[in-house]
Coordinates of N, CA and C in Angstrom, one line a residue:
X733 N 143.8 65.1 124.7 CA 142.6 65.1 125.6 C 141.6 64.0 125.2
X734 N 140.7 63.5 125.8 CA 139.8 63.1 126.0 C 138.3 63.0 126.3
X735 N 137.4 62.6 125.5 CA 135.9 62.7 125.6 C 135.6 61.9 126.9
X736 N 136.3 60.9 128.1 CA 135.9 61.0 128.9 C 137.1 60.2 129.7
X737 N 137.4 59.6 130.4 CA 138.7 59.5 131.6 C 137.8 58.3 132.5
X738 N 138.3 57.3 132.5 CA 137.9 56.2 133.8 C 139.3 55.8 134.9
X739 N 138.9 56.1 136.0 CA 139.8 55.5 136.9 C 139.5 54.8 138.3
X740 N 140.4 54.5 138.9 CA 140.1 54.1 140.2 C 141.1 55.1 141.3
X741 N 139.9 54.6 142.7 CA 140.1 55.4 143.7 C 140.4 54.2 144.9
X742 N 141.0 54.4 145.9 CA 141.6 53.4 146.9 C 141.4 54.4 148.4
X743 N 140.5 54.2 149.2 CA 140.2 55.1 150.4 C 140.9 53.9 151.1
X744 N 141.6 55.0 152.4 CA 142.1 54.2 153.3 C 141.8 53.8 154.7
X745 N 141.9 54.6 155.8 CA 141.6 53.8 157.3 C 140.5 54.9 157.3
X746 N 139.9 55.9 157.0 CA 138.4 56.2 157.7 C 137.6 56.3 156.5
X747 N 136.2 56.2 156.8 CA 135.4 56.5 155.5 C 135.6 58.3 155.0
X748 N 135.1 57.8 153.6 CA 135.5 59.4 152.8 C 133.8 59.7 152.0
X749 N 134.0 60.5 152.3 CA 132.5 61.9 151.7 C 132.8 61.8 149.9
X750 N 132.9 61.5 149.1 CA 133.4 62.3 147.6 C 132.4 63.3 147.3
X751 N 132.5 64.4 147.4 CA 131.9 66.4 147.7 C 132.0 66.2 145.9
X752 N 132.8 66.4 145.8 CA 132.9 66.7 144.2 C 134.0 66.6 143.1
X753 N 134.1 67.0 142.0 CA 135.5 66.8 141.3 C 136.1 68.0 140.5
X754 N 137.2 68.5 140.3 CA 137.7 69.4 140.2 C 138.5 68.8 139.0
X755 N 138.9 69.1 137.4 CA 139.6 68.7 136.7 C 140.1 69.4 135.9
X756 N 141.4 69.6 135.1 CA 141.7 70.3 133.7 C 141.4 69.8 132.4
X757 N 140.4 71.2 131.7 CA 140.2 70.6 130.3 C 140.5 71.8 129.2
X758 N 140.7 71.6 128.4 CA 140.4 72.4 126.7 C 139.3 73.3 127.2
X759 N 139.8 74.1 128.0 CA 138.4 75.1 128.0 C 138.5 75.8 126.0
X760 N 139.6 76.4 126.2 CA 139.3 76.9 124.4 C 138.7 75.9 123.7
X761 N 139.1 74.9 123.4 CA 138.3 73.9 122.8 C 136.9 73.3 122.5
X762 N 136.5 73.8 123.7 CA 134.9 73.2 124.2 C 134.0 74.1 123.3
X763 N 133.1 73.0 122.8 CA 132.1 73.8 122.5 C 130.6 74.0 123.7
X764 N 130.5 72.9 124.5 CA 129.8 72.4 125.5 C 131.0 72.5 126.7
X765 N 130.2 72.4 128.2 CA 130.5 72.8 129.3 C 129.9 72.0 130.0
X766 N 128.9 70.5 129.6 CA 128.1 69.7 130.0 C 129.2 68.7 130.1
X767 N 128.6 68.1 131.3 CA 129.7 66.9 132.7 C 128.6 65.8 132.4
X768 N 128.8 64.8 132.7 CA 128.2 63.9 133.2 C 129.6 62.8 134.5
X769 N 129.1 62.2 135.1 CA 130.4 61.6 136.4 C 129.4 60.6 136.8
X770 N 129.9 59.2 136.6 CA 129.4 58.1 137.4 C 130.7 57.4 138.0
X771 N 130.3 56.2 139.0 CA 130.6 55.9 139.9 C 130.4 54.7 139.7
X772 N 131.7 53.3 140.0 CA 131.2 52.3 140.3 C 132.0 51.3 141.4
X773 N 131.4 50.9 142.3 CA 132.3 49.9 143.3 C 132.9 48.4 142.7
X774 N 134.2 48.9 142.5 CA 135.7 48.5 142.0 C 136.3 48.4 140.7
X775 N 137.0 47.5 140.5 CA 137.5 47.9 139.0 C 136.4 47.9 137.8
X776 N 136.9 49.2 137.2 CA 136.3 49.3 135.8 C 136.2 48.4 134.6
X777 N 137.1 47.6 134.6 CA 138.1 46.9 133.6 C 137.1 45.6 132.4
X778 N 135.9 45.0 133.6 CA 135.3 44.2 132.9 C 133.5 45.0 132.5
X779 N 133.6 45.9 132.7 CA 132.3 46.7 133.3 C 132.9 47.9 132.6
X780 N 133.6 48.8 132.0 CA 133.3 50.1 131.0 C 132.4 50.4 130.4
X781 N 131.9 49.4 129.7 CA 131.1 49.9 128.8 C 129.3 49.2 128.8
X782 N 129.4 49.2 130.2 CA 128.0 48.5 130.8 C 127.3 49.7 131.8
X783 N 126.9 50.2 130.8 CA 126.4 51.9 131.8 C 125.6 51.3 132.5
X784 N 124.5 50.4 132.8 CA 123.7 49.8 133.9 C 124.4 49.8 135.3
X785 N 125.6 49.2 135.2 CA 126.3 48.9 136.3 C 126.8 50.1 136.6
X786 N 127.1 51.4 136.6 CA 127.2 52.8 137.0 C 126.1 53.5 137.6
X787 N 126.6 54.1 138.4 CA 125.6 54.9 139.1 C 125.9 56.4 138.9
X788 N 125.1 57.0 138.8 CA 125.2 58.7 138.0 C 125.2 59.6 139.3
X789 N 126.2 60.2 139.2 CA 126.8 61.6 140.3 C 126.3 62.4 140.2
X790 N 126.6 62.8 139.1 CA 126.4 64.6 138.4 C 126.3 64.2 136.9
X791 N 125.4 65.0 136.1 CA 125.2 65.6 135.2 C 124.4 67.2 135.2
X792 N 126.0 67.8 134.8 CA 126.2 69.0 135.5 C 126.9 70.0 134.2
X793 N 127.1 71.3 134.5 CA 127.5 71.8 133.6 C 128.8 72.8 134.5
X794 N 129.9 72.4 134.1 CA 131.1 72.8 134.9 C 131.7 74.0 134.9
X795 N 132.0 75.0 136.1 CA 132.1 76.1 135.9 C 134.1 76.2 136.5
X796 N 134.5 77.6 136.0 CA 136.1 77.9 136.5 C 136.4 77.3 137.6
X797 N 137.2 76.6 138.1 CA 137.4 76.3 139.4 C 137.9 78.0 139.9
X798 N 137.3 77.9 141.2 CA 137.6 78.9 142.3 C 139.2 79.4 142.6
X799 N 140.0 79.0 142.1 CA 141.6 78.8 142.6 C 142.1 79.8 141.5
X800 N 141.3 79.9 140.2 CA 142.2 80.3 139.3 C 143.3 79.4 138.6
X801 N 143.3 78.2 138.7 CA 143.8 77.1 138.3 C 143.8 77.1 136.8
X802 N 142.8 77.6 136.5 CA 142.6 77.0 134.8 C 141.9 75.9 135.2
X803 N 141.7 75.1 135.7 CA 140.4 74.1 136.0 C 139.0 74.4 136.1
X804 N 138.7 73.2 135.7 CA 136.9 73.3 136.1 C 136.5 72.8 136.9
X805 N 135.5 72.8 138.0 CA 134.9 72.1 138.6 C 133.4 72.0 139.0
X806 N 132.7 71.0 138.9 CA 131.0 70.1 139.1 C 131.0 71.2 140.6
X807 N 129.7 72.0 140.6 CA 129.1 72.6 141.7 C 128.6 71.1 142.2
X808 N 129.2 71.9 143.9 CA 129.2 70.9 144.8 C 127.6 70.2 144.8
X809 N 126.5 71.4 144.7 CA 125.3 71.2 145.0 C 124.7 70.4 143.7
X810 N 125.6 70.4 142.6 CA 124.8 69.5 141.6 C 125.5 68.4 141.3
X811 N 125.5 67.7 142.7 CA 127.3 66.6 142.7 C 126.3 65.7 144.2
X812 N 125.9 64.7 143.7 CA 125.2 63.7 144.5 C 126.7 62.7 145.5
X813 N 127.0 63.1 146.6 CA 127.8 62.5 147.3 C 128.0 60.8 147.4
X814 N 129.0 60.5 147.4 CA 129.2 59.1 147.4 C 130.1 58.8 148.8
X815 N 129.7 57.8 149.4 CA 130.7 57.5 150.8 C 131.4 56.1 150.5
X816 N 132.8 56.7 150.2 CA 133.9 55.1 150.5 C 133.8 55.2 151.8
X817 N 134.2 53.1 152.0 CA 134.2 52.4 153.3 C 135.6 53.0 153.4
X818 N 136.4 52.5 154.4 CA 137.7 52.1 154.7 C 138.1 51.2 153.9
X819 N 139.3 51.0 153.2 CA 140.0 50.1 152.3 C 139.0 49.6 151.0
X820 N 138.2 51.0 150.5 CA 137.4 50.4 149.5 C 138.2 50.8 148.0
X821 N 138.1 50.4 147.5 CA 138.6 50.3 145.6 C 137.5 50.5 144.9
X822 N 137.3 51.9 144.0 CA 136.0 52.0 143.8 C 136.6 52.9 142.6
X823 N 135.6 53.0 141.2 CA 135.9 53.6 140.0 C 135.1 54.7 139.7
X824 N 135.7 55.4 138.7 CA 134.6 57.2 138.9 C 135.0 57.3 136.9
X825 N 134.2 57.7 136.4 CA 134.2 57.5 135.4 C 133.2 59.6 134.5
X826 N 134.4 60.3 133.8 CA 134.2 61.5 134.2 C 134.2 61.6 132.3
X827 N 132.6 62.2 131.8 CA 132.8 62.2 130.0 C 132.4 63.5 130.3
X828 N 132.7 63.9 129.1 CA 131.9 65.5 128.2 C 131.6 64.8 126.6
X829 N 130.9 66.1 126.1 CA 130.6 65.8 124.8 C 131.8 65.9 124.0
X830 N 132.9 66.1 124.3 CA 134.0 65.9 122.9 C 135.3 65.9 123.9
X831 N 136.1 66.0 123.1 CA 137.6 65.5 123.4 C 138.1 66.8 124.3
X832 N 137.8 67.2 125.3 CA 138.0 68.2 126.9 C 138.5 68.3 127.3
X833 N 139.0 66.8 128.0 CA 139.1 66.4 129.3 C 140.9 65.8 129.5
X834 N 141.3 66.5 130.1 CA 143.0 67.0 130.2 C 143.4 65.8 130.9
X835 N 144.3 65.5 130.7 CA 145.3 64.4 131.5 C 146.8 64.6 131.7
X836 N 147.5 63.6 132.2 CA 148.8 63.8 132.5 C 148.8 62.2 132.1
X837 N 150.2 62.1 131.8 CA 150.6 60.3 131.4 C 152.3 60.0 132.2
X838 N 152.2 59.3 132.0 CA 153.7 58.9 132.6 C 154.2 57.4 131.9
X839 N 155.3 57.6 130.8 CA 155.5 56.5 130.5 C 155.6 55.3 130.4
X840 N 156.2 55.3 131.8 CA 156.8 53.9 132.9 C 155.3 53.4 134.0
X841 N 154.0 54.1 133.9 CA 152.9 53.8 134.8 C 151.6 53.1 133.8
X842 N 151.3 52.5 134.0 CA 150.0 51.5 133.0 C 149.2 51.7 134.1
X843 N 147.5 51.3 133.1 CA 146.3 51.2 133.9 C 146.5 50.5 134.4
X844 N 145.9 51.0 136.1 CA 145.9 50.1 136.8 C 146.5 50.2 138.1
X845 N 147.8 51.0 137.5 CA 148.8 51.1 138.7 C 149.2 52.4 139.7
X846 N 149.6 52.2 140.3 CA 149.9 53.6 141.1 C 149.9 55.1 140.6
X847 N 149.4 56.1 140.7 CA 149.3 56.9 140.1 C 150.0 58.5 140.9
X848 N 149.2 58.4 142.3 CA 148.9 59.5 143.4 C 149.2 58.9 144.4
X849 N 149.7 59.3 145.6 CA 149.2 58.6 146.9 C 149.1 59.6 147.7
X850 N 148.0 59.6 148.4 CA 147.5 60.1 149.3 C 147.6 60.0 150.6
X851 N 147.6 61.2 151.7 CA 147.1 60.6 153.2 C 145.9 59.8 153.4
X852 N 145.0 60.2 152.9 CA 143.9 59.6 153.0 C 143.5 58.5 151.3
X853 N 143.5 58.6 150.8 CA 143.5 57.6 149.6 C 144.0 58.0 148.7
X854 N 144.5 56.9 147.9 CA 145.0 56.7 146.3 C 144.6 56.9 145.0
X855 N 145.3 57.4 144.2 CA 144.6 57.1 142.7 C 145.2 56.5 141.6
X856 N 144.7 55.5 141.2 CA 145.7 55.0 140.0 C 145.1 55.0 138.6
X857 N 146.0 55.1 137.8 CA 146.4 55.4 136.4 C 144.8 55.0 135.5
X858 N 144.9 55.7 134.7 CA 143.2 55.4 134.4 C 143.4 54.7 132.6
X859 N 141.9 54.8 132.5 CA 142.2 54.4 130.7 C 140.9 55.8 130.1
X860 N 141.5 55.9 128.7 CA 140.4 57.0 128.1 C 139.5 56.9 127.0
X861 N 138.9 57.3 127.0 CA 137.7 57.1 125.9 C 137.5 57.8 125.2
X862 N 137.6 58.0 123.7 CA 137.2 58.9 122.6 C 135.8 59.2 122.3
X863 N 135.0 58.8 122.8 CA 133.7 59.0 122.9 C 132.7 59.0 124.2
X864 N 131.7 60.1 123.8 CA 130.8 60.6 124.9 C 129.7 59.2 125.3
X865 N 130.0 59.3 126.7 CA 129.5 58.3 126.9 C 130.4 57.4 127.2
X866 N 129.5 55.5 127.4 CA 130.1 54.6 127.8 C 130.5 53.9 126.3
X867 N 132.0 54.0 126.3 CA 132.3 53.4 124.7 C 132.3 52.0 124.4
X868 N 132.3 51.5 123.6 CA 132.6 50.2 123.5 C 133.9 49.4 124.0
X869 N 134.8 50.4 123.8 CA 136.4 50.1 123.4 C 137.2 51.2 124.1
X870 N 138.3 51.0 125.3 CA 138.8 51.7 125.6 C 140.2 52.2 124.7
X871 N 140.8 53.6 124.8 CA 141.6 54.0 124.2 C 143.0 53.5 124.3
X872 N 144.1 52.6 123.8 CA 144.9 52.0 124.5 C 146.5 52.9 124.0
X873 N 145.8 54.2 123.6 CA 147.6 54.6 123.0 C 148.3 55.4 124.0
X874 N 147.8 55.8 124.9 CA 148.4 56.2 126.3 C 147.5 55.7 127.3
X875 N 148.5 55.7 128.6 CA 147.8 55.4 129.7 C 147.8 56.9 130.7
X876 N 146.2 57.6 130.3 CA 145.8 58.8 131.1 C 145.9 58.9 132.7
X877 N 146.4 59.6 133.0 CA 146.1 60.3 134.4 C 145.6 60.9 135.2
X878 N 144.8 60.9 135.6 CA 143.8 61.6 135.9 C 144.5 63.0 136.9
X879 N 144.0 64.6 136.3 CA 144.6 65.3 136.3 C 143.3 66.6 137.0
X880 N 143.4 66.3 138.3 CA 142.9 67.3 138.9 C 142.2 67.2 140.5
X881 N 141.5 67.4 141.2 CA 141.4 67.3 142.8 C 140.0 66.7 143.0
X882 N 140.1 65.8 144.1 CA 139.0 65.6 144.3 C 138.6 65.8 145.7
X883 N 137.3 66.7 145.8 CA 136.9 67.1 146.9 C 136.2 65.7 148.2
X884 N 136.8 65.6 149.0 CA 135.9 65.0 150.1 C 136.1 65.4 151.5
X885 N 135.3 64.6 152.0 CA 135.1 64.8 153.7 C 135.9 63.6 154.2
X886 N 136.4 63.5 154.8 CA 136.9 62.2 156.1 C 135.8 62.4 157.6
X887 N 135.1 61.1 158.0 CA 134.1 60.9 158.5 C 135.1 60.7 160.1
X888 N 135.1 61.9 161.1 CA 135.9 61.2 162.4 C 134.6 60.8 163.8
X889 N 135.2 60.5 164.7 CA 134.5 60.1 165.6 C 134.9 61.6 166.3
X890 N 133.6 62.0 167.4 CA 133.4 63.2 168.0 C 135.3 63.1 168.5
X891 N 135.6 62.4 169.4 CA 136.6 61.8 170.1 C 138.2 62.2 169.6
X892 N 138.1 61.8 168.1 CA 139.2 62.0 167.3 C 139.6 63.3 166.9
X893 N 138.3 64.1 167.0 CA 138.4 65.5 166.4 C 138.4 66.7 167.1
X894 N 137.2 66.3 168.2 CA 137.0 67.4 169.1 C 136.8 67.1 170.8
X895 N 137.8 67.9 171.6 CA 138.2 67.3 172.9 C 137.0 67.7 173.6
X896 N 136.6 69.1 173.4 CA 135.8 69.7 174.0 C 134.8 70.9 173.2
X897 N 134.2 71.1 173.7 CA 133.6 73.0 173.0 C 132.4 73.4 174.0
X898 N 132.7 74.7 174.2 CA 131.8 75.5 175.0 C 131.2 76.5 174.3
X899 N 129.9 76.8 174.4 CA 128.6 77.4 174.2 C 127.7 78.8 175.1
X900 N 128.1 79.8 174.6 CA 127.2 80.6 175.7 C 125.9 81.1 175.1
X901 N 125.0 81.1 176.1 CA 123.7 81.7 175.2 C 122.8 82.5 175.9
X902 N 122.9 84.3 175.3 CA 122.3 85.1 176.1 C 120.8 85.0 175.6
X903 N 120.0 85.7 176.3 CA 118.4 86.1 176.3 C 117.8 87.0 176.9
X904 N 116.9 87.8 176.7 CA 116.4 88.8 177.9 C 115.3 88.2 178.3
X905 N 114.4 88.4 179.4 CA 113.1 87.9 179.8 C 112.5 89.2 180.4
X906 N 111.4 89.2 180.3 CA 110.5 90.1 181.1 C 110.2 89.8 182.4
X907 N 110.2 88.4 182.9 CA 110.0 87.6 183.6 C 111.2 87.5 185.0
X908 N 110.9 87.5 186.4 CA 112.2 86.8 186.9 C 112.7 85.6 186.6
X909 N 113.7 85.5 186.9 CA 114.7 84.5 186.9 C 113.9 83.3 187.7
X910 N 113.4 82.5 187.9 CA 113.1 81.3 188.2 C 113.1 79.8 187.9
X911 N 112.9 78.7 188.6 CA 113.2 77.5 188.2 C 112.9 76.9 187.0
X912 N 111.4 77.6 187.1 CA 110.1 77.2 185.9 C 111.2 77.9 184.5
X913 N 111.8 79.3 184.5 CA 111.9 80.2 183.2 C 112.8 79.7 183.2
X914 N 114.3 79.2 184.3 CA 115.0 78.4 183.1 C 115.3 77.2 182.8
X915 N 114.2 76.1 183.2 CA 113.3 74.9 182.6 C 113.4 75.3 181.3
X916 N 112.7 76.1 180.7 CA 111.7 76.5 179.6 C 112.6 76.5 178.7
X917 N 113.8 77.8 179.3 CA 115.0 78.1 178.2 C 115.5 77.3 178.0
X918 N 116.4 76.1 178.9 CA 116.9 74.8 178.6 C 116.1 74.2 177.5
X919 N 114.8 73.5 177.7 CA 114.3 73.0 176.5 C 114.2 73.7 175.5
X920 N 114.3 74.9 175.1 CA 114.4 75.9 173.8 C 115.3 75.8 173.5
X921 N 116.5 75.5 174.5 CA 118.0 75.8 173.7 C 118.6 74.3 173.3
X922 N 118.1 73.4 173.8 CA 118.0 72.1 173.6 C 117.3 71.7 172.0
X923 N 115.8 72.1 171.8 CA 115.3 71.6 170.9 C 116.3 72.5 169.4
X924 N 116.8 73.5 170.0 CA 117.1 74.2 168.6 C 118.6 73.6 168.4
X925 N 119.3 73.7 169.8 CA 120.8 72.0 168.9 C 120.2 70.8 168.1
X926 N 119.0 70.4 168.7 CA 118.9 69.5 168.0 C 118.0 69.3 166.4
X927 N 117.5 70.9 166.4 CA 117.3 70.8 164.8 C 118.4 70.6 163.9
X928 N 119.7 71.5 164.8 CA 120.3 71.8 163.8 C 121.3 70.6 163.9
X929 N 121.5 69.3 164.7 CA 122.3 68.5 164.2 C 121.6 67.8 163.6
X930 N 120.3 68.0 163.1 CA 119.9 66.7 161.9 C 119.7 67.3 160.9
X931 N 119.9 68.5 160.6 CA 119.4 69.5 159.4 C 120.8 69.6 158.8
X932 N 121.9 69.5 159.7 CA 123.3 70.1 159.2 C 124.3 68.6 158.9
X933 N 124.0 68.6 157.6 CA 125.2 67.9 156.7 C 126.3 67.3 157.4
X934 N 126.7 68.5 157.6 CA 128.4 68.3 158.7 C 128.7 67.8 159.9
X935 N 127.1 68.5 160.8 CA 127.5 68.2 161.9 C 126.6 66.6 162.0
X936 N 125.7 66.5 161.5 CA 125.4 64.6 161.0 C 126.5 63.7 161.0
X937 N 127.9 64.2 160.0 CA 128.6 63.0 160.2 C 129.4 63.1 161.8
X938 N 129.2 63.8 162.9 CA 130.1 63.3 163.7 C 129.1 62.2 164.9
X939 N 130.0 61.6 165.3 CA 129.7 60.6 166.3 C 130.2 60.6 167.7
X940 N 129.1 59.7 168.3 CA 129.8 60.5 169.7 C 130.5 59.1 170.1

């Protein structure tokens, strides 16, 4: 295991949400449960140990993954979202305070290269760090794999996702039925879709 795991990610034809990260570690082992996860656009390789040039995700404290996996994973809500473009190559870089952080290796695969392939994006082979934080010196006696899920969103157009959808909406009124009363309701039912497509996360990313 390892005190922290750098790799790269490869998104492909639509943009991607990154929600969060899901990984295996030394739960027995741990004395700490404290994450830190930065982010940087493209390879890590000349830039590891230049924490300026990273941008910080989460610093977070990681709880069971939900699945019963034996994994842990960064609450979504303390996990600052990142958006890949289409065909972007972008590095994620995942420490704890001591040696945690679970991998997989594969003899015949070096940093760098193919790792995962995905419908929607790739992961390749990472390098590891024996120390918390950004190290000086990467670990060169295996080549880690990064060993666990990563949550996102794929960003569609209204078009691609959704053909149609119908809406009913009851009310009582004291009032008859008239031009004026359902004017009124229209603009009430109107202003309240539109709080909620700028209030709501989800329905923000779709397009029309």
């Amino acid at each position: 295991p390892y005190a922290g795991i750098m790799f790269e990610v490869y998104s492909k034809a639509d943009p991607l949400e990154i929600l969060t990260f899901e990984f295996n570690m030394r739960i027995a082992n741990a004395t700490s449960m404290e994450v830190e996860i930065y982010t940087l656009k493209g390879p890590f390789e000349f830039d590891f140990a230049n924490q300026t040039a990273w941008t910080l995700l989460a610093k977070s404290t990681v709880v069971p993954a939900p699945e019963g996996t034996g994994g842990v994973i960064v609450p979504m809500l303390e996990f600052n979202p990142v958006t890949m473009q289409p065909r972007e190559r972008r590095s994620f870089y995942i420490t704890m305070k001591g040696p945690y952080i679970d991998h997989t290796v594969d003899a015949l695969q070096k940093t760098g290269e193919l790792s995962m392939r995905g419908d929607q994006l790739d992961i390749f082979v990472g390098a590891g760090s024996n120390s918390y934080l950004f190290p000086n010196e990467l670990d060169t006696t295996v080549d880690p794999q990064f060993a666990g899920v990563i949550h996102y969103r794929r960003s569609l157009a209204c078009n691609q996702n959704i053909r149609s959808t119908d809406a009913s909406f009851h009310f009582l009124s004291e009032e008859i039925a008239s031009p004026a009363l359902m004017a009124a309701v229209d603009n009430a039912i109107s202003e309240a879709i539109g709080t909620l497509l700028e209030k709501d996360s989800l329905l923000r990313e779709f397009k029309e």
